PDB file of C-alpha atoms in Angstrom:
ATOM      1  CA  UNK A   1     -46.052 -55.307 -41.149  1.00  0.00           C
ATOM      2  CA  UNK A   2     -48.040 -52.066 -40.611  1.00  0.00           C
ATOM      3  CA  UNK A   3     -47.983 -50.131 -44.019  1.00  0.00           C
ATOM      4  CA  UNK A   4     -48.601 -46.188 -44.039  1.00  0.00           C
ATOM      5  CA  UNK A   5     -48.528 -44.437 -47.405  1.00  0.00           C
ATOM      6  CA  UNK A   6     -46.007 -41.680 -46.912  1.00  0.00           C
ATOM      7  CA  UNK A   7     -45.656 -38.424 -49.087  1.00  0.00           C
ATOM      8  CA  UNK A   8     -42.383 -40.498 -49.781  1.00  0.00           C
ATOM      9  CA  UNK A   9     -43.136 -43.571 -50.314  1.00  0.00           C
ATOM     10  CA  UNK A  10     -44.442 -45.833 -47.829  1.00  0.00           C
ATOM     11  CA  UNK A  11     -43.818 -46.191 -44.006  1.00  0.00           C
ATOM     12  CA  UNK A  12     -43.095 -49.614 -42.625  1.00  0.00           C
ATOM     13  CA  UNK A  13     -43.517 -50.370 -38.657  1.00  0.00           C
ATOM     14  CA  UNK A  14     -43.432 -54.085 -37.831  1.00  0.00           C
ATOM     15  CA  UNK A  15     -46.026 -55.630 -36.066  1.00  0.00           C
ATOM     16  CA  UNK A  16     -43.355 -56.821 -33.344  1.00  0.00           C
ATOM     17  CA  UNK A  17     -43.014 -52.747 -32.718  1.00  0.00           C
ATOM     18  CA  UNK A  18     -46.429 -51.963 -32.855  1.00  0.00           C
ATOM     19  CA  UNK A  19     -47.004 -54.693 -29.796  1.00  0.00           C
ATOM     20  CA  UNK A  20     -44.148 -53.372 -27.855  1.00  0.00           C
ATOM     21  CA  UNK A  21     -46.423 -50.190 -28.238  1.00  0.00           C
ATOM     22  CA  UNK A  22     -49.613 -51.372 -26.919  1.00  0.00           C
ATOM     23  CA  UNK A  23     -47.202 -52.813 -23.636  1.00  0.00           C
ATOM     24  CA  UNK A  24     -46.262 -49.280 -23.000  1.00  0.00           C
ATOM     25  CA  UNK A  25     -49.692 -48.376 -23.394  1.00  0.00           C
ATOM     26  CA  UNK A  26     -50.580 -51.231 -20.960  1.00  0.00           C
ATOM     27  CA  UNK A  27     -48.065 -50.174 -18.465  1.00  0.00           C
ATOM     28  CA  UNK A  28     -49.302 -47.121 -18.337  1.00  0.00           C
ATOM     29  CA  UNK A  29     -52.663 -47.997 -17.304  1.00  0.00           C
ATOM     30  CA  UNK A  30     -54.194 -46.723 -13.765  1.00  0.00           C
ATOM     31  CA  UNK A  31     -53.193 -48.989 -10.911  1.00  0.00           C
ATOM     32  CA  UNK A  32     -56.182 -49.574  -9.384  1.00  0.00           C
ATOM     33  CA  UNK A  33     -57.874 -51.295 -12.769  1.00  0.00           C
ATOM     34  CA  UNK A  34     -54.582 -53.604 -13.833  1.00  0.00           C
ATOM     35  CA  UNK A  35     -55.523 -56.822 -14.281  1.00  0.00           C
ATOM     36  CA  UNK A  36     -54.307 -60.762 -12.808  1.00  0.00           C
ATOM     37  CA  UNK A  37     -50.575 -61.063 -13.204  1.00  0.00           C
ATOM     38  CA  UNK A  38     -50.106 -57.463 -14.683  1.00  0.00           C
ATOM     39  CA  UNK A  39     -46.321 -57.989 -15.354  1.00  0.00           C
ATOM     40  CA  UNK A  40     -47.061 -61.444 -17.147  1.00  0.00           C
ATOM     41  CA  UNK A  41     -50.179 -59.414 -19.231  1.00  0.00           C
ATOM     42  CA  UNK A  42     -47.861 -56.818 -20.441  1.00  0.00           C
ATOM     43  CA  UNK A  43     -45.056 -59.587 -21.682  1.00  0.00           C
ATOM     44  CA  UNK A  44     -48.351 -61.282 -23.309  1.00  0.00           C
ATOM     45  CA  UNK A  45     -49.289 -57.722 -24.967  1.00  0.00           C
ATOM     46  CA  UNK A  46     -45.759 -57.217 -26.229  1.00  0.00           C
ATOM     47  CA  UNK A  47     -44.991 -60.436 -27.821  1.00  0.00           C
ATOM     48  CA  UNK A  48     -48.464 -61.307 -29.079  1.00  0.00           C
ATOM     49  CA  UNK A  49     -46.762 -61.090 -33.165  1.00  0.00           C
ATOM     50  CA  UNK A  50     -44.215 -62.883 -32.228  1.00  0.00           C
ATOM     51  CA  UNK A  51     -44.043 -66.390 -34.548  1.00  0.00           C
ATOM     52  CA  UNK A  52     -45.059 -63.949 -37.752  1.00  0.00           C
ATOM     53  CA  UNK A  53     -43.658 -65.049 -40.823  1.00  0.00           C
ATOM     54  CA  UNK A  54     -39.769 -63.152 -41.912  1.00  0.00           C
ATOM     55  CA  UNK A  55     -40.172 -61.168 -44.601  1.00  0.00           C
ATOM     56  CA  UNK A  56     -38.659 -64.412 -46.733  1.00  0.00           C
ATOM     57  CA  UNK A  57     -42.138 -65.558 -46.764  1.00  0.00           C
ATOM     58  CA  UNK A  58     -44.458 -65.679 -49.678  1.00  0.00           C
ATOM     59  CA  UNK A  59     -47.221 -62.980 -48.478  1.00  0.00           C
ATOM     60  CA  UNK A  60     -44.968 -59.558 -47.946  1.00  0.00           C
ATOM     61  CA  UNK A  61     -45.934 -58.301 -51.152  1.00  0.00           C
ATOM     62  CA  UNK A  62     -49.570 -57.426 -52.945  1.00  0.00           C
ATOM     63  CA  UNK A  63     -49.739 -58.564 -56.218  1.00  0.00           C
ATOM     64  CA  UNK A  64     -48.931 -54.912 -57.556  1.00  0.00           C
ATOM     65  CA  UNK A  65     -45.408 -55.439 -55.565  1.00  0.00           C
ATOM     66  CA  UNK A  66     -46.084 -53.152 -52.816  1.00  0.00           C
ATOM     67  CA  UNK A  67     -45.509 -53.878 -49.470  1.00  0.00           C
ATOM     68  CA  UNK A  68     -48.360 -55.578 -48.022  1.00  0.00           C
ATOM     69  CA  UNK A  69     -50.211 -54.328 -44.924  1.00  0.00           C
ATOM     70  CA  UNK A  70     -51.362 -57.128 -42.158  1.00  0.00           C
ATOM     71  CA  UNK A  71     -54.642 -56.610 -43.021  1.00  0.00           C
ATOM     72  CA  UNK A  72     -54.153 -57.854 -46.477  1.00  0.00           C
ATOM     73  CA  UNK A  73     -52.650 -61.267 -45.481  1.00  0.00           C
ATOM     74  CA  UNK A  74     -54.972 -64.382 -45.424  1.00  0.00           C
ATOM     75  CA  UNK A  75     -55.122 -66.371 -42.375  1.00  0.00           C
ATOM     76  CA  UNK A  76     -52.283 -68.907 -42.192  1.00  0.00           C
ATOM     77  CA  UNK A  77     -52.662 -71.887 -39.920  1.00  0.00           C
ATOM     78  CA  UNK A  78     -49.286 -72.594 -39.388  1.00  0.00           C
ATOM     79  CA  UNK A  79     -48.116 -68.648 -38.373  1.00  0.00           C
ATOM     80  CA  UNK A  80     -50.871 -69.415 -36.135  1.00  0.00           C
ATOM     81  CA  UNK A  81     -49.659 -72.698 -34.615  1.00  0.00           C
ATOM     82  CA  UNK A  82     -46.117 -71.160 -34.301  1.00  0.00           C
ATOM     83  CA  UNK A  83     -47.714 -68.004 -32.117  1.00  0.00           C
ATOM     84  CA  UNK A  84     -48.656 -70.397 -29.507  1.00  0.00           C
ATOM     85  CA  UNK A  85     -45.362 -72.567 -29.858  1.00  0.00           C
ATOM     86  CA  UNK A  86     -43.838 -69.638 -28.978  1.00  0.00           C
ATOM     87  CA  UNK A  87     -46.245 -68.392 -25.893  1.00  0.00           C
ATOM     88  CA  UNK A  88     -46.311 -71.324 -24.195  1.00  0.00           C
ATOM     89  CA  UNK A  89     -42.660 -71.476 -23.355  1.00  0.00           C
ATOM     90  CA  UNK A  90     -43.767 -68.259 -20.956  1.00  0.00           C
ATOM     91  CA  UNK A  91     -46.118 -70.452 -19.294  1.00  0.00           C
ATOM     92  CA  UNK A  92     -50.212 -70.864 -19.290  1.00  0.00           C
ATOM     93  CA  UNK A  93     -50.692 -67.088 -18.480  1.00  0.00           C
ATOM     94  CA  UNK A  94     -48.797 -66.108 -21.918  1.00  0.00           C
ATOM     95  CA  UNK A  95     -50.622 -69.003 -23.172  1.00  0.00           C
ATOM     96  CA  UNK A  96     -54.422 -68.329 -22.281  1.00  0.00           C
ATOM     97  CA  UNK A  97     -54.123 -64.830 -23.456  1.00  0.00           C
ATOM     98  CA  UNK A  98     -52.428 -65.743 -26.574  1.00  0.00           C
ATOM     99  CA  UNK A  99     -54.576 -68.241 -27.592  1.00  0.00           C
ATOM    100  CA  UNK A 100     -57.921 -66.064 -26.495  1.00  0.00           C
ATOM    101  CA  UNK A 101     -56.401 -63.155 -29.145  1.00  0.00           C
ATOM    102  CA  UNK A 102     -56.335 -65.941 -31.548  1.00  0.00           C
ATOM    103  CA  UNK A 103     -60.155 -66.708 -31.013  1.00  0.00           C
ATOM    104  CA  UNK A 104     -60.766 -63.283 -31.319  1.00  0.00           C
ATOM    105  CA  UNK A 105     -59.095 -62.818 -34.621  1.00  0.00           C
ATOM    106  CA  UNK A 106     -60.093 -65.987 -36.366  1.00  0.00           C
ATOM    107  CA  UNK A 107     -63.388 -67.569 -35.031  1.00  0.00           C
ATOM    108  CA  UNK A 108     -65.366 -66.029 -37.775  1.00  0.00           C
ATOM    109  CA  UNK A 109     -63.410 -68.309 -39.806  1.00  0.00           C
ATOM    110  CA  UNK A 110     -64.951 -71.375 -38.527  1.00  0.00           C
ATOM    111  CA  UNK A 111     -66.715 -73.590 -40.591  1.00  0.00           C
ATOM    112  CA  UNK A 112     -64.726 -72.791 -43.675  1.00  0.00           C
ATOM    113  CA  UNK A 113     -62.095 -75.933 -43.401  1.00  0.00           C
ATOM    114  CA  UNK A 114     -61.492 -78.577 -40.846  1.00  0.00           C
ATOM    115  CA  UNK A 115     -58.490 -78.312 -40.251  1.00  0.00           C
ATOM    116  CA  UNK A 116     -58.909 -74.702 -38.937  1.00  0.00           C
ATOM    117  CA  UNK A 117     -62.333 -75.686 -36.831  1.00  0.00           C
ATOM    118  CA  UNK A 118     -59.852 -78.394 -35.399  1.00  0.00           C
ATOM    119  CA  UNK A 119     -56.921 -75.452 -34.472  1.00  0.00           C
ATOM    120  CA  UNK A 120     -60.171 -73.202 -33.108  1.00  0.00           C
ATOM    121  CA  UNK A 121     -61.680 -76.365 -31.195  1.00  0.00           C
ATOM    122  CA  UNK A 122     -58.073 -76.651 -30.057  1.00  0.00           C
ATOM    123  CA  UNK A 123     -57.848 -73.213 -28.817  1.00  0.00           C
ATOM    124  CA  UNK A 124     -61.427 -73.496 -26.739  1.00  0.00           C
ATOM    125  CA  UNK A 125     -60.250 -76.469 -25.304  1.00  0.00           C
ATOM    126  CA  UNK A 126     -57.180 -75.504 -23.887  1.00  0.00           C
ATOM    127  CA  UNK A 127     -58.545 -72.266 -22.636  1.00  0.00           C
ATOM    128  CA  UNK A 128     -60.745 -73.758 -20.512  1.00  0.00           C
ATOM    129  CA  UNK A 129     -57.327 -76.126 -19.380  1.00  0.00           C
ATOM    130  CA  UNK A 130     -55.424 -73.328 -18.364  1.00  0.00           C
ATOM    131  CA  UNK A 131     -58.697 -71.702 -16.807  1.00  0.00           C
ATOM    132  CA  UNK A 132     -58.362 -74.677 -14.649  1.00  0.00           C
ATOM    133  CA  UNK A 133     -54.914 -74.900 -13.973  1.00  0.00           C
ATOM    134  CA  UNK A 134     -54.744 -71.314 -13.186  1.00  0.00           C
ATOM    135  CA  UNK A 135     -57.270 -71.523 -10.505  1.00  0.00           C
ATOM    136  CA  UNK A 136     -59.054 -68.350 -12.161  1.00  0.00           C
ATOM    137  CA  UNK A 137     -62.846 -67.327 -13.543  1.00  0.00           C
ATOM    138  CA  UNK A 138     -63.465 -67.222 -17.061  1.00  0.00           C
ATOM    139  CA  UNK A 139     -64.700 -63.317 -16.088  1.00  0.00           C
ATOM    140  CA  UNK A 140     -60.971 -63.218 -14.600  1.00  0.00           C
ATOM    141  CA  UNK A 141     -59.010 -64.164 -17.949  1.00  0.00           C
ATOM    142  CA  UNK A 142     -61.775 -61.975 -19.681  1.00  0.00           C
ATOM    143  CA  UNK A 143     -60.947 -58.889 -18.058  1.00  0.00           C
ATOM    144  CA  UNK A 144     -57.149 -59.419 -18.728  1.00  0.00           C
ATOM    145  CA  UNK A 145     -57.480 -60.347 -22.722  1.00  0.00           C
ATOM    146  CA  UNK A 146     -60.511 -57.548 -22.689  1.00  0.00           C
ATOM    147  CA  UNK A 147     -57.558 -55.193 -21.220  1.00  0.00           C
ATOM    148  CA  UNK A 148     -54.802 -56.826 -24.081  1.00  0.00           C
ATOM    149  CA  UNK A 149     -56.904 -56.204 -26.685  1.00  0.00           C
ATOM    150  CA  UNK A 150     -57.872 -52.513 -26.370  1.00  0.00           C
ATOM    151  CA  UNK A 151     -54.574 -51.855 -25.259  1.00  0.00           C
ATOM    152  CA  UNK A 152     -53.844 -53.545 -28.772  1.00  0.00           C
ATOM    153  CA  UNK A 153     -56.692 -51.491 -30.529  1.00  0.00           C
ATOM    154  CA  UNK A 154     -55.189 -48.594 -29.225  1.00  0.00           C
ATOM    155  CA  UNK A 155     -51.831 -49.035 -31.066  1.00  0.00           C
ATOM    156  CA  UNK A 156     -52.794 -50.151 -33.826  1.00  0.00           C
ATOM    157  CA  UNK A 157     -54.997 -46.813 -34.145  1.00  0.00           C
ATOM    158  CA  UNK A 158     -51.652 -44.743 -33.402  1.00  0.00           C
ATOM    159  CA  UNK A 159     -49.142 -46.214 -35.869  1.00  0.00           C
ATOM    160  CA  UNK A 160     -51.633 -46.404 -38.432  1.00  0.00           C
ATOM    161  CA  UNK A 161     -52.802 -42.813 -38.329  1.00  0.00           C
ATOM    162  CA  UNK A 162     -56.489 -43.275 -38.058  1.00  0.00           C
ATOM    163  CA  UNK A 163     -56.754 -40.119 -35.584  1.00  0.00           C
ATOM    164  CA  UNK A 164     -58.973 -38.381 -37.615  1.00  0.00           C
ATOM    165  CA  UNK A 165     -58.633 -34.569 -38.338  1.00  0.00           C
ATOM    166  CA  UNK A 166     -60.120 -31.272 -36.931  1.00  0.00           C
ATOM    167  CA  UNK A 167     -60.226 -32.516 -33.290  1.00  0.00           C
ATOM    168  CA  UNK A 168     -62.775 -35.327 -34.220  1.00  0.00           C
ATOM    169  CA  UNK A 169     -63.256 -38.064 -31.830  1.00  0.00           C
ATOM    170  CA  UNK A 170     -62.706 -41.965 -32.485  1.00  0.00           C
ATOM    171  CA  UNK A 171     -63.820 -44.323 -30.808  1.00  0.00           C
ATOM    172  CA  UNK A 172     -61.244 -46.423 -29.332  1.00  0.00           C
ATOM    173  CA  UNK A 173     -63.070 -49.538 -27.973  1.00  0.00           C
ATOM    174  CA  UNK A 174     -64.820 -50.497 -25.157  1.00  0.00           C
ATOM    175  CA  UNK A 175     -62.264 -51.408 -21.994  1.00  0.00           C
ATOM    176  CA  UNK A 176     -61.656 -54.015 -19.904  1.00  0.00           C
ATOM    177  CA  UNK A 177     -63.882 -52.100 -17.787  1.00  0.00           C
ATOM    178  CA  UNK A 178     -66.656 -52.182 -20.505  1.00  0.00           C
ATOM    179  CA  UNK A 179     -66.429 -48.246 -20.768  1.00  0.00           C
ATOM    180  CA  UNK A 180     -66.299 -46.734 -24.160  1.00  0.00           C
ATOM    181  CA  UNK A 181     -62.584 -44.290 -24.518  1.00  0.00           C
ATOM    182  CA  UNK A 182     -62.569 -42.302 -27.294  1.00  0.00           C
ATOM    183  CA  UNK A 183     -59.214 -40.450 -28.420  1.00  0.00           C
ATOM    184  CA  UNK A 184     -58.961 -36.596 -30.028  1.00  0.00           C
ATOM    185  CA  UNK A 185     -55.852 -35.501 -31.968  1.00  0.00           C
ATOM    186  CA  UNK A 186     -56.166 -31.777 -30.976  1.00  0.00           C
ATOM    187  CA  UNK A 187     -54.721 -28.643 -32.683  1.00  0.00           C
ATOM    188  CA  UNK A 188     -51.481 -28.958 -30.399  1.00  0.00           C
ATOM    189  CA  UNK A 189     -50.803 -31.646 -31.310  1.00  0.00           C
ATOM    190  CA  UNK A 190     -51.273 -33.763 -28.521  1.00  0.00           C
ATOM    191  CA  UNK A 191     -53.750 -36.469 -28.086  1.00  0.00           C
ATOM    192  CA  UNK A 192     -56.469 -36.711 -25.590  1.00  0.00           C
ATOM    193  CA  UNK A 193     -58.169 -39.523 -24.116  1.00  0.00           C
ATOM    194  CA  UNK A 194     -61.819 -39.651 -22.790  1.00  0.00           C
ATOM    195  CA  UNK A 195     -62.182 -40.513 -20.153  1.00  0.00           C
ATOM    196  CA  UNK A 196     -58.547 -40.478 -18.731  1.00  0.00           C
ATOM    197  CA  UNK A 197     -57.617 -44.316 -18.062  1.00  0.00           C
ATOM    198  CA  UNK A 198     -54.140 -44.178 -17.241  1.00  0.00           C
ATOM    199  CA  UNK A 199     -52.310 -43.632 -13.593  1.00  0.00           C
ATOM    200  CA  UNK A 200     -50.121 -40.186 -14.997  1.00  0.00           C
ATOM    201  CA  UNK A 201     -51.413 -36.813 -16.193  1.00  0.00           C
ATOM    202  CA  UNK A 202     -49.148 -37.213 -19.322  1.00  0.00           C
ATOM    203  CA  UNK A 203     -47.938 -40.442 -21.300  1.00  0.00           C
ATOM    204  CA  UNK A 204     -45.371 -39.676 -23.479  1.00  0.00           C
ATOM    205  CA  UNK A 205     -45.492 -42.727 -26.785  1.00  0.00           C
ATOM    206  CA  UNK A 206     -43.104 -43.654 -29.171  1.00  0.00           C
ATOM    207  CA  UNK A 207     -42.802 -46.384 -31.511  1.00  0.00           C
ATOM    208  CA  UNK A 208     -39.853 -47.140 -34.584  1.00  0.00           C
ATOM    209  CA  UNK A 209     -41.136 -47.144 -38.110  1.00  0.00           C
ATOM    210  CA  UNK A 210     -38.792 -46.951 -41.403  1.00  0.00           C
ATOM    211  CA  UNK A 211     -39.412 -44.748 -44.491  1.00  0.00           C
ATOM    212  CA  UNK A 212     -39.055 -46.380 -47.825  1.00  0.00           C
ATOM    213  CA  UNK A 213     -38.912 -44.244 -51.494  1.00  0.00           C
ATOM    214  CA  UNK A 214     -39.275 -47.610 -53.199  1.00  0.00           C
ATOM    215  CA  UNK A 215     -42.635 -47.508 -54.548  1.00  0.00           C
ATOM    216  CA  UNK A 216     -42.934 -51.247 -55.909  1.00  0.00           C
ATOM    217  CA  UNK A 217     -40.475 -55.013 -55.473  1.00  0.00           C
ATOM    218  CA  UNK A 218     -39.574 -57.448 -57.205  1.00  0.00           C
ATOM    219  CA  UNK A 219     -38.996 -60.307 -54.844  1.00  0.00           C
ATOM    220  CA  UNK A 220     -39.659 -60.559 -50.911  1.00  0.00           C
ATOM    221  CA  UNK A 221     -35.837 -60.907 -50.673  1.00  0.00           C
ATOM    222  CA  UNK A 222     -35.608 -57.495 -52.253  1.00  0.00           C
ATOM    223  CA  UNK A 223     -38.246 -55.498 -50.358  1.00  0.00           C
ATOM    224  CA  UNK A 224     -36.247 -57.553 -47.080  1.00  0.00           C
ATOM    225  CA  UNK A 225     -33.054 -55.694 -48.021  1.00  0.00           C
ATOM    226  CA  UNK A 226     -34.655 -52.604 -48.516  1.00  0.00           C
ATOM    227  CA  UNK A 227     -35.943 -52.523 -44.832  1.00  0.00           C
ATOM    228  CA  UNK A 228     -32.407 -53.459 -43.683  1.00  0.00           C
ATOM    229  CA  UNK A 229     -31.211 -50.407 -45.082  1.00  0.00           C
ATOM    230  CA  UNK A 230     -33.871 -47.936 -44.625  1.00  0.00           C
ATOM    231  CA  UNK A 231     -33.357 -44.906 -42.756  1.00  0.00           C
ATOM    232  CA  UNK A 232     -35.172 -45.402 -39.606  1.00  0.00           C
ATOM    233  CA  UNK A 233     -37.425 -42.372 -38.011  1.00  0.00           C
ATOM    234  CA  UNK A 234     -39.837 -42.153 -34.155  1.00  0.00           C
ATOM    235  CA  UNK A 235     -43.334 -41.650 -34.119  1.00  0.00           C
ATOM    236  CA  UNK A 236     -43.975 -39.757 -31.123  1.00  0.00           C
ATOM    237  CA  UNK A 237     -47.131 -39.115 -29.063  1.00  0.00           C
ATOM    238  CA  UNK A 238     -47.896 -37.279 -26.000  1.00  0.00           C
ATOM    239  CA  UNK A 239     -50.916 -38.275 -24.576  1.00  0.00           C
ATOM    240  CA  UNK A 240     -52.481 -35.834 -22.035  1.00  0.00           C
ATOM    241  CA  UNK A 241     -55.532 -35.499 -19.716  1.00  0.00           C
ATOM    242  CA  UNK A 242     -57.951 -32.783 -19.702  1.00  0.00           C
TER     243      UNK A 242
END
């Protein structure tokens, strides 16, 4: 889950949503830059949370009782395992890219315990299978988990509301195209993005997130029925060129 204090209490957007997000974002992107197997990419994009634990399991809440925020979760081999159980029913396109987000996220955990160097080992290795099988360049598969990724960046920055203030820039990431985008929250209220990447003057954004007054939980099982029955609001964003 993606957890935003709220003048309320806290807002909750699961991480399921916030990848459906960074698809539209994806789909959005200007034709002539899309990467291999675009339609294929975006599925990857959108279901690249998909295997997280149910909120029955033992890390949705800090030891305070709040909810807890992804970022407070410690890496969990078998969540892991079940992402690419789950992308590889979608075939070695799904696969590759899932597996290279893995890398991403949790090579700097190598050398820590075997078991993950063997998981990370596994990922390389199969990478370089589907590489293969694929008939594609590593600079190929690059480009498309490059383009995943700061699609994902991008998202992530929306629904957790790190556009900062008073028109200030932030630094989105570098692209698939290795050139830096930076996105401004302006005055209107709209949100610009420099330079432009995407095929439309305007992209309009929207993503489900659910408002809870509850400050602190007892149980998983109780936060979990909280969700169920919290009222349920849309953060919107138009996104607009210069």
């Amino acid at each position: 889950m993606i957890v935003n204090p709220h003048e309320k209490g806290w807002e909750i957007i699961y991480q399921q949503a916030h990848a459906l997000l960074a698809a539209e974002i994806g789909f959005a992107w200007q034709t002539e830059k899309r990467p291999l197997h675009f339609l294929q990419t975006l599925a990857a994009i959108a279901q690249h949370d998909d295997g997280q634990r149910d909120l029955t399991g033992r890390y949705a809440l800090t030891p305070a009782g709040a909810p807890a925020n992804f970022t407070q979760l410690p890496f969990c081999l078998e969540q892991a395992q079940q992402v690419m159980q789950e992308a590889r029913f979608q075939g070695r396109w799904r696969s590759l890219l899932t597996s290279m987000h893995l890398s991403f996220l949790y090579e700097e955990l190598r050398g820590q315990k075997k078991l993950w160097d063997d998981f990370l080992d596994e990922q390389l290795a199969s990478q370089k299978k589907w590489r293969h099988g694929l008939k594609i360049k590593k600079a190929q598969a690059q480009y498309a988990y490059d383009f995943m990724q700061w699609c994902d960046r991008f998202s992530l920055i929306l629904c957790r509301n790190e556009l900062p203030e008073m028109e200030r820039a932030l630094e989105i990431s570098n692209g698939p195209d290795q050139i830096r985008y930076e996105a401004t929250q302006l005055k209107t209220g709209t949100v610009r993005v420099s330079p432009w990447p995407f095929q439309e003057k305007q992209v309009a954004l929207s993503v489900e997130a659910r408002c809870l007054t509850q400050l602190q939980f007892s149980s998983d099982q109780e936060l979990s029925s909280a969700l169920e029955q919290a009222p349920i609001t849309r953060k919107e964003w138009l996104l607009q060129k210069e």
